[in-house]
Coordinates of N, CA, C and O in Angstrom, one line a residue:
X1 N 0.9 -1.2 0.0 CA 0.0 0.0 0.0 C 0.9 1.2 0.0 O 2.1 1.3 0.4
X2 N 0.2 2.2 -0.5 CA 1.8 3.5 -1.0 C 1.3 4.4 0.3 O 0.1 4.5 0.7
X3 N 2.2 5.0 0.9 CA 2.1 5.8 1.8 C 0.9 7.4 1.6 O 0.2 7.6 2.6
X4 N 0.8 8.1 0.7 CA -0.5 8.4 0.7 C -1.9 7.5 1.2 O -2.8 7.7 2.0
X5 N -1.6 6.7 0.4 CA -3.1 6.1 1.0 C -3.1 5.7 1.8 O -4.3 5.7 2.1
X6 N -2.2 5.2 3.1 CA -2.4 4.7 4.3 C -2.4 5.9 5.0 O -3.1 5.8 6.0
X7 N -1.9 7.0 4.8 CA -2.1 8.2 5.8 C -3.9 8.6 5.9 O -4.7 8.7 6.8
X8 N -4.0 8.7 4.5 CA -5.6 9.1 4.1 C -6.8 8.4 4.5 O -7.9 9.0 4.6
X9 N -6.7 7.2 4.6 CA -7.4 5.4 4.6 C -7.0 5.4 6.3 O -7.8 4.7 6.8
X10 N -6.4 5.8 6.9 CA -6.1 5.6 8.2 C -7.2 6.2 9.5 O -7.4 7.4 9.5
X11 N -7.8 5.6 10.4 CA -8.6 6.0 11.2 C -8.5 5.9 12.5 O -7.7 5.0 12.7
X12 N -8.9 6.3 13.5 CA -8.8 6.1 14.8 C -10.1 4.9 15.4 O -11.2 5.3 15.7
X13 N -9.8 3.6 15.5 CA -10.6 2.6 15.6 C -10.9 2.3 17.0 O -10.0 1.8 17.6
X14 N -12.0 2.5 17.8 CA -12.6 1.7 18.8 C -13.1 0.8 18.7 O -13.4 0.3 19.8
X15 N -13.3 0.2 17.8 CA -14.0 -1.0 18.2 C -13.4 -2.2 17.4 O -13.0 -2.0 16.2
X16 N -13.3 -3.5 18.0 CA -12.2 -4.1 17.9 C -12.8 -5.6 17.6 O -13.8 -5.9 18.2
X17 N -12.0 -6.8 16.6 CA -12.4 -8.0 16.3 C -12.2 -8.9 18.3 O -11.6 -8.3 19.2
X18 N -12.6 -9.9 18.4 CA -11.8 -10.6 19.4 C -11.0 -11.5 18.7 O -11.3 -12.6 18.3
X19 N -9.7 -10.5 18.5 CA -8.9 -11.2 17.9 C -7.4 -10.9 18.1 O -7.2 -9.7 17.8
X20 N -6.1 -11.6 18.8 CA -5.5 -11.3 19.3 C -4.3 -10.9 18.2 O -4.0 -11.5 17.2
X21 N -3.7 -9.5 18.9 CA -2.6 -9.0 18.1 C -1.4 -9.5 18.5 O -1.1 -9.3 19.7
X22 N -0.3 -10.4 17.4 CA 0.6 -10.8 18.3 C 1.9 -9.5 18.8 O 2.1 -8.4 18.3
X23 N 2.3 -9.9 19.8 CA 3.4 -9.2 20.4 C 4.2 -9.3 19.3 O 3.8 -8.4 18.5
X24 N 5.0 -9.8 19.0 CA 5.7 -9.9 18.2 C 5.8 -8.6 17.1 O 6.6 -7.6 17.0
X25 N 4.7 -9.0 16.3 CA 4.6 -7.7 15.1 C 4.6 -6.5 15.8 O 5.5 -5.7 15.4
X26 N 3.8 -6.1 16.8 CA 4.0 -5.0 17.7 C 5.5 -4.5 17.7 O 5.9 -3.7 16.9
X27 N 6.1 -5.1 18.6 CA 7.7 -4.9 18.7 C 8.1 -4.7 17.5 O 8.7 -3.7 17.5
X28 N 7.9 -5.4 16.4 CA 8.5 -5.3 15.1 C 8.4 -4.0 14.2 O 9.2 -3.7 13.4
X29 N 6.9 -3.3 14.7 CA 6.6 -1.9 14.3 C 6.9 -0.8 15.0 O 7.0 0.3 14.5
X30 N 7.1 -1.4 16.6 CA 8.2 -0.2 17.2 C 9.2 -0.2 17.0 O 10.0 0.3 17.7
X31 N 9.6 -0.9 16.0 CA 11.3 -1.3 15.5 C 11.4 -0.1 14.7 O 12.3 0.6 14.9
X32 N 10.5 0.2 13.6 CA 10.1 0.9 12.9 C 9.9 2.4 12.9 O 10.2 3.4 12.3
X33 N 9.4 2.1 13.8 CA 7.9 3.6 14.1 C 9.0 4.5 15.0 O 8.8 5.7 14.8
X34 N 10.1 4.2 15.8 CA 10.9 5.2 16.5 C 12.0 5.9 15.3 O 12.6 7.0 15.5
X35 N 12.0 5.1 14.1 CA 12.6 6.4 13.2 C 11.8 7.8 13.2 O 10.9 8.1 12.5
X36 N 12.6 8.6 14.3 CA 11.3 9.8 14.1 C 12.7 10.9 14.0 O 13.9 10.7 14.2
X37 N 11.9 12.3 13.5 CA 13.1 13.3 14.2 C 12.8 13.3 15.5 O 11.7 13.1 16.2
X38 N 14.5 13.7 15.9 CA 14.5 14.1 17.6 C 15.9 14.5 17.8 O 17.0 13.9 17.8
X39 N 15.6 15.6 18.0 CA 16.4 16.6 18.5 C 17.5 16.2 19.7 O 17.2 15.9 20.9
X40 N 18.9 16.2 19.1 CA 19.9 15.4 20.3 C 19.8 14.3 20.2 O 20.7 13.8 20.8
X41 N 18.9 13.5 19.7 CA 18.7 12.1 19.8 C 18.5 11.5 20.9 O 18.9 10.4 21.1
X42 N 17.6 12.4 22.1 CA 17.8 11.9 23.2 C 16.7 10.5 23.4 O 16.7 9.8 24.4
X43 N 15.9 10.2 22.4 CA 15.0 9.0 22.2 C 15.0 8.8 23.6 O 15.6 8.1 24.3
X44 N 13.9 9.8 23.9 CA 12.9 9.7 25.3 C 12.1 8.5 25.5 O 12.1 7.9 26.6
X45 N 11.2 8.1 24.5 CA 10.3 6.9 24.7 C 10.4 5.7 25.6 O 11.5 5.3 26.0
X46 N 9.6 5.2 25.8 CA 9.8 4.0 26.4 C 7.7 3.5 25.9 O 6.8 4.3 25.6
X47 N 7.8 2.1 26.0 CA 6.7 1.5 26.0 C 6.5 0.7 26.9 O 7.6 0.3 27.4
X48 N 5.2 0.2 27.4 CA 4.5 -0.5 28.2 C 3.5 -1.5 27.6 O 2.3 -1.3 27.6
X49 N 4.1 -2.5 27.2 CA 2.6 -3.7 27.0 C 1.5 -4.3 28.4 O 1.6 -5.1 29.3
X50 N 0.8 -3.6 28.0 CA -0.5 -4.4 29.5 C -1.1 -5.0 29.1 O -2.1 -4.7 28.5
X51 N -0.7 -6.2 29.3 CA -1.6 -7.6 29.1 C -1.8 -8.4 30.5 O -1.4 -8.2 31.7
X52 N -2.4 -9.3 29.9 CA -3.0 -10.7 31.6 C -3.1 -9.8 32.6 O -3.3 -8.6 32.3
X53 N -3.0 -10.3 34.1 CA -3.8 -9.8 35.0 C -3.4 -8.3 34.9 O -4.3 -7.5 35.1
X54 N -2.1 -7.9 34.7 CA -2.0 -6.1 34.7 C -3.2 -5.4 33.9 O -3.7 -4.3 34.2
X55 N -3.7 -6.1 32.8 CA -4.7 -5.5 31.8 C -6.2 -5.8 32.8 O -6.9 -4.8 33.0
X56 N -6.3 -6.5 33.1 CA -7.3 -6.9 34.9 C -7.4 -5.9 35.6 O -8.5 -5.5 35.9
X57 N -6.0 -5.3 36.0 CA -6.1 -4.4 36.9 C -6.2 -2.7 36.3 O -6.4 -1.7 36.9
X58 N -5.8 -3.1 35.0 CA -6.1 -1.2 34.6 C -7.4 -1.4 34.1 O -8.0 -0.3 34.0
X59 N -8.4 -2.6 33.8 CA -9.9 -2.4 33.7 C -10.1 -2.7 34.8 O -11.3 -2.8 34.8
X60 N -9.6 -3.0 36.1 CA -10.6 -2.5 37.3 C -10.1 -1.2 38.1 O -10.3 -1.1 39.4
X61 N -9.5 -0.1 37.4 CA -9.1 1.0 37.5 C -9.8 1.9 37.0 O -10.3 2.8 37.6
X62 N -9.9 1.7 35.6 CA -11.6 2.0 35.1 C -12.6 2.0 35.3 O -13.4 2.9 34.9
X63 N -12.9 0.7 35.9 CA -14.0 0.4 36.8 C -14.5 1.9 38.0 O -15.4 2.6 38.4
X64 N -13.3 1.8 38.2 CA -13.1 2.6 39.8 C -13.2 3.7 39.4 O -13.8 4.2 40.4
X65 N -13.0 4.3 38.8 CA -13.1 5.5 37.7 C -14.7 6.3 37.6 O -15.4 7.2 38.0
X66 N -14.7 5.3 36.8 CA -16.7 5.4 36.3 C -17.6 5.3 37.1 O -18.8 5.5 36.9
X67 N -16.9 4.7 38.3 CA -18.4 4.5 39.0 C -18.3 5.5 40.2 O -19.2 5.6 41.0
X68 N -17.1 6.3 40.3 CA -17.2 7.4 41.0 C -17.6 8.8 40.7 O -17.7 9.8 41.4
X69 N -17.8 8.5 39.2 CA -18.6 9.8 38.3 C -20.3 9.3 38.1 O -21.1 9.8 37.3
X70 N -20.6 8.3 38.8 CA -22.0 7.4 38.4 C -22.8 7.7 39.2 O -22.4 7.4 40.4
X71 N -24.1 8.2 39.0 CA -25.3 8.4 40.2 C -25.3 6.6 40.5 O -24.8 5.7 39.8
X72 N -25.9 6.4 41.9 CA -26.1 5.1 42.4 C -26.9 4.2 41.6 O -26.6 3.0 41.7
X73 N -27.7 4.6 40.9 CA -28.6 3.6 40.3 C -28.1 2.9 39.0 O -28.6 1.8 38.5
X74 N -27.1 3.6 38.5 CA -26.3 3.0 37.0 C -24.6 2.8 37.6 O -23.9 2.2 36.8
X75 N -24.2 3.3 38.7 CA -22.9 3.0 39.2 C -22.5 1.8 38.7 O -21.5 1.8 37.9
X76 N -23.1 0.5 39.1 CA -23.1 -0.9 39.0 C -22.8 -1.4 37.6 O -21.8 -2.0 37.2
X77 N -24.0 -0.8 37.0 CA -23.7 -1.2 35.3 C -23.0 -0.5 34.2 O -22.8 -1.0 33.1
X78 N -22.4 0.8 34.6 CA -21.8 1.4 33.9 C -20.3 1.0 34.1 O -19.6 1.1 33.1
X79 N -19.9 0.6 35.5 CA -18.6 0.1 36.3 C -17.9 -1.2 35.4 O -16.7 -1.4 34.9
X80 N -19.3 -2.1 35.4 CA -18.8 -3.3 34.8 C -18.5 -3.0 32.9 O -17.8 -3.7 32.2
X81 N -19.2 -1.9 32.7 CA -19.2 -1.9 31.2 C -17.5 -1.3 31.1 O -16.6 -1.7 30.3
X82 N -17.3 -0.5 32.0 CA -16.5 -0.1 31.8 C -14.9 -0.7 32.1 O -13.9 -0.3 31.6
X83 N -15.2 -1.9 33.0 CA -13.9 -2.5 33.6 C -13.9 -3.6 31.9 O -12.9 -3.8 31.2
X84 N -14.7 -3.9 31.7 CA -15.6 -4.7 29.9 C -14.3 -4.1 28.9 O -13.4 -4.6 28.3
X85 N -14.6 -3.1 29.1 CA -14.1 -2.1 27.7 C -12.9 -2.1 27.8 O -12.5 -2.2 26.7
X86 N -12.1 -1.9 28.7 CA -10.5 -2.2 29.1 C -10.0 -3.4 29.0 O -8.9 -3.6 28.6
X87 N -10.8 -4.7 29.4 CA -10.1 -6.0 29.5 C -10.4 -6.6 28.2 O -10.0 -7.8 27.9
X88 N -11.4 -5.9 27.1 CA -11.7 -6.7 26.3 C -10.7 -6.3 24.9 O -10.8 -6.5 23.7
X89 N -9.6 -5.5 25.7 CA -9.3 -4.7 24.3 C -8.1 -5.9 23.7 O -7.2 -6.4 24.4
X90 N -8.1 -6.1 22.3 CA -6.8 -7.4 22.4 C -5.5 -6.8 22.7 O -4.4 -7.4 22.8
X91 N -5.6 -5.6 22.8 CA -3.5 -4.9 22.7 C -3.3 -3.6 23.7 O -3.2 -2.7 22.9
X92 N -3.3 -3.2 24.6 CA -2.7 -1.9 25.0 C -1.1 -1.4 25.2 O -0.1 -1.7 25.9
X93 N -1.2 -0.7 24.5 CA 0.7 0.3 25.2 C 0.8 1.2 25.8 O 0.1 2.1 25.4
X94 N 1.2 1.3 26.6 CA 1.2 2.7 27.3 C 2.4 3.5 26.9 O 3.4 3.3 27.4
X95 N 2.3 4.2 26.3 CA 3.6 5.4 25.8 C 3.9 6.2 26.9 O 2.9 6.7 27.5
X96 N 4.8 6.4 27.2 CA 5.8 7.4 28.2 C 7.1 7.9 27.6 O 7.9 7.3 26.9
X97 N 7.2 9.5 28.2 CA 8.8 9.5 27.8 C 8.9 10.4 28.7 O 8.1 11.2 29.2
X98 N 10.4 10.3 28.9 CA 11.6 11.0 29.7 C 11.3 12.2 30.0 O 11.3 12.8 28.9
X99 N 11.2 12.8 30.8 CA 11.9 14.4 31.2 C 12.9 15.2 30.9 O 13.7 15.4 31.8
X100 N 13.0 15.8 29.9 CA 14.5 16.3 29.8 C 14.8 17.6 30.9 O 14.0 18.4 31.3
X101 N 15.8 17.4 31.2 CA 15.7 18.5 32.5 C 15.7 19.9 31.7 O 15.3 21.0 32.1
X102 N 16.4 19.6 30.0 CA 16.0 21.1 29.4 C 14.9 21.6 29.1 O 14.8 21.3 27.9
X103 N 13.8 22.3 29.8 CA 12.5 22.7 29.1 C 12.3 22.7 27.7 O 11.3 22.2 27.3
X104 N 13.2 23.3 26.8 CA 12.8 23.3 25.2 C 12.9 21.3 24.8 O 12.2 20.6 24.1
X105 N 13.9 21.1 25.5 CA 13.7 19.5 25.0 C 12.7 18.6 25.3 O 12.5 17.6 24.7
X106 N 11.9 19.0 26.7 CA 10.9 18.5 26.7 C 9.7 18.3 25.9 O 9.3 17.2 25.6
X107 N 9.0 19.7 25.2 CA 8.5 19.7 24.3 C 8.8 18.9 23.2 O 8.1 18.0 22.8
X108 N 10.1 19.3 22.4 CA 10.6 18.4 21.5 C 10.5 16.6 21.8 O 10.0 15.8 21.0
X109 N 11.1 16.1 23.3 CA 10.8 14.9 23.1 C 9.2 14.3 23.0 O 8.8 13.4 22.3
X110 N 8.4 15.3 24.2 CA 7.0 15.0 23.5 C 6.3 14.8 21.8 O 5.5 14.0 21.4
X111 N 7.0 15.9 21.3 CA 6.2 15.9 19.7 C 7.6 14.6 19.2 O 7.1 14.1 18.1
X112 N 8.6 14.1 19.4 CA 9.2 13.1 18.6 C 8.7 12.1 19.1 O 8.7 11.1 18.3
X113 N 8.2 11.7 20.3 CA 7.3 10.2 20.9 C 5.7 10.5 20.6 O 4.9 9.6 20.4
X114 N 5.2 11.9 20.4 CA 4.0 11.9 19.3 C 4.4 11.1 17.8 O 3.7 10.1 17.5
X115 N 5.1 11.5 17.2 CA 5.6 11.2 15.8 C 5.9 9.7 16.0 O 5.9 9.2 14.9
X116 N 6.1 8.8 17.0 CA 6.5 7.4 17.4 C 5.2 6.8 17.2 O 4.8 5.8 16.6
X117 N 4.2 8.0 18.0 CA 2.8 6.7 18.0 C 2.5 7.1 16.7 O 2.3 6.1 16.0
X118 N 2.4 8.3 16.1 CA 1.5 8.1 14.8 C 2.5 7.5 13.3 O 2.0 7.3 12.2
X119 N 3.9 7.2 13.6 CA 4.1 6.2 12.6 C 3.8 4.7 12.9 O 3.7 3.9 12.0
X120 N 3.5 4.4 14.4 CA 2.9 3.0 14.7 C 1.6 2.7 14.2 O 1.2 1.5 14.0
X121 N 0.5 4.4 13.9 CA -0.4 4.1 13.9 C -0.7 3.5 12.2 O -1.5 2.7 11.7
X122 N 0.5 4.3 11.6 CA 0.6 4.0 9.9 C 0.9 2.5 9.7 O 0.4 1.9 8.8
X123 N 1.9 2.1 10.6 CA 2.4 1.0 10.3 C 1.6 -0.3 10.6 O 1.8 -1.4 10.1
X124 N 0.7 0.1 11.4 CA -0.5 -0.9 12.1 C -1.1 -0.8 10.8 O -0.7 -1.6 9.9
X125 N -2.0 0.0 10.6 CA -2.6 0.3 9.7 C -2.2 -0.3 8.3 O -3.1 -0.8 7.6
X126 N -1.2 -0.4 8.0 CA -1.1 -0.9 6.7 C -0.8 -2.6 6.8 O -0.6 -3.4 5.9
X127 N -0.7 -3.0 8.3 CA -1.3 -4.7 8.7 C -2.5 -5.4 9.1 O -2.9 -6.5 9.4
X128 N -3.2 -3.8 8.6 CA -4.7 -4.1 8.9 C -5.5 -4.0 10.5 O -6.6 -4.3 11.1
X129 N -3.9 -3.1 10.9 CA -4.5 -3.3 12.4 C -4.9 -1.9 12.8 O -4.5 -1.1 12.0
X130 N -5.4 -1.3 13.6 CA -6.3 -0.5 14.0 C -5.9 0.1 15.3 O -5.3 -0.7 16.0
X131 N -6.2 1.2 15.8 CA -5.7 2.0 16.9 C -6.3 3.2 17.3 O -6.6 3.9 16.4
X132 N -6.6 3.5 18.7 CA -7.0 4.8 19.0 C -6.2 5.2 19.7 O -5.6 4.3 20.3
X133 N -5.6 6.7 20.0 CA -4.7 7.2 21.0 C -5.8 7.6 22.3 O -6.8 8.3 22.0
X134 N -5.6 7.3 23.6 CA -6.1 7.6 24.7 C -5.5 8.5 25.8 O -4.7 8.1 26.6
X135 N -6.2 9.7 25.7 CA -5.0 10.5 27.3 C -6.4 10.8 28.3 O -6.2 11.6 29.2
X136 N -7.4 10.3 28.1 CA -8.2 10.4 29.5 C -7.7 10.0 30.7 O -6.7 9.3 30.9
X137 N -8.5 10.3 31.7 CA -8.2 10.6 33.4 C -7.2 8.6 33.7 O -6.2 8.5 34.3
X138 N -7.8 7.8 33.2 CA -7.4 6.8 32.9 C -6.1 6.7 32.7 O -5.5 6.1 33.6
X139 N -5.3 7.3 31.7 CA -4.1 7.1 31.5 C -3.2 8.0 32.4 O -2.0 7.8 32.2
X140 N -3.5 9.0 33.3 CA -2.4 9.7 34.0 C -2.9 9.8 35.4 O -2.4 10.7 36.1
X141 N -3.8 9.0 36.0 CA -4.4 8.6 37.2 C -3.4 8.4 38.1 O -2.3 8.6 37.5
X142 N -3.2 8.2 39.2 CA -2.0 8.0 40.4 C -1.8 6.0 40.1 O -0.9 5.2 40.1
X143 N -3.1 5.9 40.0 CA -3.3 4.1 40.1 C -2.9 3.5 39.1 O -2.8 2.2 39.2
X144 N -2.6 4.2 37.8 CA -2.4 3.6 36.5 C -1.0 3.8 36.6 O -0.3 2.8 36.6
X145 N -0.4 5.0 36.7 CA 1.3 5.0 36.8 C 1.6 4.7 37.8 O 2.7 5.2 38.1
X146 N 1.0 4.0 38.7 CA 1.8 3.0 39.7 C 1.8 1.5 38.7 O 2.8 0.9 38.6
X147 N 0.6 1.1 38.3 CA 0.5 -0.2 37.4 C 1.5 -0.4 36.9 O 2.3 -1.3 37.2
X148 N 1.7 1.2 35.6 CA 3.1 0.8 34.7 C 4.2 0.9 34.6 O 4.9 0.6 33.7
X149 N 4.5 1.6 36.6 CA 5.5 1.7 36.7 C 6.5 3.1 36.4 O 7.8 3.1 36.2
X150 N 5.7 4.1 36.5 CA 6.3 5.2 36.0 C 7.1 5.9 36.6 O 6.8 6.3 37.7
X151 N 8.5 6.4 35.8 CA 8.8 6.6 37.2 C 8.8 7.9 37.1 O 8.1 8.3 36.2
X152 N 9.4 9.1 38.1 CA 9.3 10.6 38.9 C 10.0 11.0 37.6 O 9.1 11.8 37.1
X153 N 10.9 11.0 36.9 CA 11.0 11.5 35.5 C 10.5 11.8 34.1 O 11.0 12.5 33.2
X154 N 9.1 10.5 34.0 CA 8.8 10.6 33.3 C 7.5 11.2 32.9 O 7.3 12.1 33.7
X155 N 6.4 11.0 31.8 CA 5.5 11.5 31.8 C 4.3 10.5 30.7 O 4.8 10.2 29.7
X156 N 3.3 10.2 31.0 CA 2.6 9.5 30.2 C 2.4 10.1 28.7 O 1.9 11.2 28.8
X157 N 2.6 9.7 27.7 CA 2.5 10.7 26.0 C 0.2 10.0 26.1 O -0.9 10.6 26.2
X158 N 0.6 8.8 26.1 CA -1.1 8.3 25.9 C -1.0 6.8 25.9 O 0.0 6.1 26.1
X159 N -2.5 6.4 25.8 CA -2.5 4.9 26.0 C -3.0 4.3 24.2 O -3.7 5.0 23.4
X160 N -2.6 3.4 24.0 CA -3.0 3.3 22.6 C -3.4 2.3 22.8 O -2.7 1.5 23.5
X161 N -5.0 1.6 22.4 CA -6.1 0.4 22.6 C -5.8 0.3 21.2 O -5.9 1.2 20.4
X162 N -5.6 -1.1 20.8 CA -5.1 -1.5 19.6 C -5.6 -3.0 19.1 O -5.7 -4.1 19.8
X163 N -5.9 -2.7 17.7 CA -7.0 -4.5 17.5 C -7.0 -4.3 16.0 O -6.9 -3.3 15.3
X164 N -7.2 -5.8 15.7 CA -8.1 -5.8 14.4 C -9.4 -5.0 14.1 O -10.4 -5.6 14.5
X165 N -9.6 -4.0 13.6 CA -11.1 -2.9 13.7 C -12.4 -4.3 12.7 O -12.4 -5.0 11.7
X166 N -13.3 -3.8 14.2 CA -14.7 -4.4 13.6 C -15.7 -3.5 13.2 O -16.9 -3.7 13.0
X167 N -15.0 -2.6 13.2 CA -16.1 -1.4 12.5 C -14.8 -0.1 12.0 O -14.0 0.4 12.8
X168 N -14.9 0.2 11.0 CA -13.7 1.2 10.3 C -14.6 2.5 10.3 O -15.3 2.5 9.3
X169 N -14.6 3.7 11.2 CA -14.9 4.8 11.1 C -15.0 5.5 9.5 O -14.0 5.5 8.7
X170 N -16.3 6.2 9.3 CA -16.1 7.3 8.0 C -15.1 8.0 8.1 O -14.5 8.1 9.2
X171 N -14.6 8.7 7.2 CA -13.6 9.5 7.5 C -14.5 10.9 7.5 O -15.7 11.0 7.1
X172 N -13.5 12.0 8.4 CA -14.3 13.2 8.5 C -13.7 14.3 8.0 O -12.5 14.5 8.2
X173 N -14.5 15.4 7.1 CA -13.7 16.0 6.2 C -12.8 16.9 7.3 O -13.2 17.3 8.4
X174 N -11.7 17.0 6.6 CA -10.8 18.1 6.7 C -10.8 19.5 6.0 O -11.1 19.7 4.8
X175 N -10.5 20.1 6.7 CA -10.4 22.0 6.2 C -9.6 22.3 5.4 O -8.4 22.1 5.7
X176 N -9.8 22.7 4.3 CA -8.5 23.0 3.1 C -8.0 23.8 3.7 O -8.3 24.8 4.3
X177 N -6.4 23.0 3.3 CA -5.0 23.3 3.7 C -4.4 24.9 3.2 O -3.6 25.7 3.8
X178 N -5.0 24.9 2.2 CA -5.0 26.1 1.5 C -5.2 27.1 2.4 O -4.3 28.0 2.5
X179 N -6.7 27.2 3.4 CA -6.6 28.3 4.1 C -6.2 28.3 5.4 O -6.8 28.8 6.4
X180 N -4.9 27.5 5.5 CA -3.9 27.6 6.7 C -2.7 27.9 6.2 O -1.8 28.1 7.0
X181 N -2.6 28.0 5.1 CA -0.9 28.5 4.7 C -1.6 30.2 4.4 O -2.5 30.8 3.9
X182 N 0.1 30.4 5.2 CA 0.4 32.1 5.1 C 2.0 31.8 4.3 O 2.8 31.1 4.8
X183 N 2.1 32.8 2.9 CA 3.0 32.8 2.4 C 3.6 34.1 2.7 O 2.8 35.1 2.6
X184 N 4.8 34.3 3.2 CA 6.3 36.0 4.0 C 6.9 35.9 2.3 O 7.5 35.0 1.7
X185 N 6.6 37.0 1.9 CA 7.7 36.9 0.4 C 8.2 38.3 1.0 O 9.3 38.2 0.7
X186 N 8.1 39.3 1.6 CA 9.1 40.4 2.0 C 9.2 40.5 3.1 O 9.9 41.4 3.5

C-alpha cells in the first residue's frame, strides 16, 4: 500500500475483532515507528505492553473511575461496562517518555514520541491493524502509573487500545489546507 493512501485510509478505531494481536509484530513496528526526528537524539520513549492480569487491573481502574462519576442507580452497570471495555481490548501500550531536565527538549521529546505513535499508527494500519490514542483521566491517574510503573521523571504521552477494527470509522472532512498557509515573500 503506498504511503498516501495509508495516511488518508487511516482512522482512529474503537472497536475491535476478538482477535489477538501478536506481540511480536508490535515490537517489530516499534522497530520501525521510533525512526522519528528528535532533537539530540535523546530517544525519550519508552513502551508498556499491559496484558493478563496487569490488563485486569487497569480495567478495574476504570472500573473505579466510572463509577465514581456514576449516580447510584447505574454506578453498577456502567462500572462493569467499563472494567468490559479495558479487559476486552486485544492490545494496550502505554507510551511514556523521559523528562529532559531542558525545558525546550521536553517539548521536543513530546512531539518526537508523538511522531513514534502516529508512525505506529501508519504502520499498524497498513497490517490491517487499527488504533485509537487515549489521554483520559485513565491514563495519567496515580493508580495507573503506579500499574506501569512510572517513574518521577517521566510523563505519560497516551494509551494506545489496539485490535483488528470491527467497525472502520467514515472519514471526517478536513479544512482545506489552502486556508492555513500564510505565504512571508518580504
Amino acid at each position: 500500500m503506498e504511503l498516501k493512501r495509508i495516511i488518508e485510509e487511516r482512522r482512529s478505531v474503537q472497536l475491535f475483532q476478538d482477535k489477538e494481536v501478536p506481540e511480536k509484530l508490535m515490537k517489530e513496528l516499534l522497530e520501525t515507528a521510533i525512526w522519528v526526528p528528535n532533537h539530540k537524539m535523546t530517544q525519550p520513549w519508552r513502551f508498556v505492553f499491559v496484558k493478563g492480569e496487569a490488563k485486569k487491573r487497569l480495567a478495574s481502574i476504570n472500573q473505579k473511575l466510572t463509577e465514581e462519576k456514576c449516580e447510584d442507580g447505574e454506578r453498577e452497570k456502567l462500572g462493569q461496562l467499563a472494567f468490559e471495555k479495558i479487559n476486552n481490548l486485544p492490545f494496550i501500550i502505554m507510551v511514556l517518555n523521559e523528562l529532559n531536565e531542558k525545558e525546550k527538549l521536553q517539548e521536543e521529546d513530546y512531539a518526537s514520541t508523538s511522531c513514534v505513535i502516529h508512525n505506529l499508527s501508519l504502520l499498524a494500519w497498513e497490517q490491517g491493524i487499527g488504533m485509537i490514542w487515549k489521554t483520559g483521566k485513565l491514563s495519567f491517574c496515580d493508580e495507573t502509573t503506579a500499574l506501569i510503573g512510572m517513574k518521577d521523571n517521566e510523563r505519560v504521552v497516551g494509551m494506545l487500545q489496539i485490535g483488528y477494527p470491527a467497525k472502520v470509522p467514515k472519514a471526517l472532512p478536513r479544512k482545506d489546507v489552502n486556508d492555513r498557509i500564510t505565504i512571508l515573500e518580504d
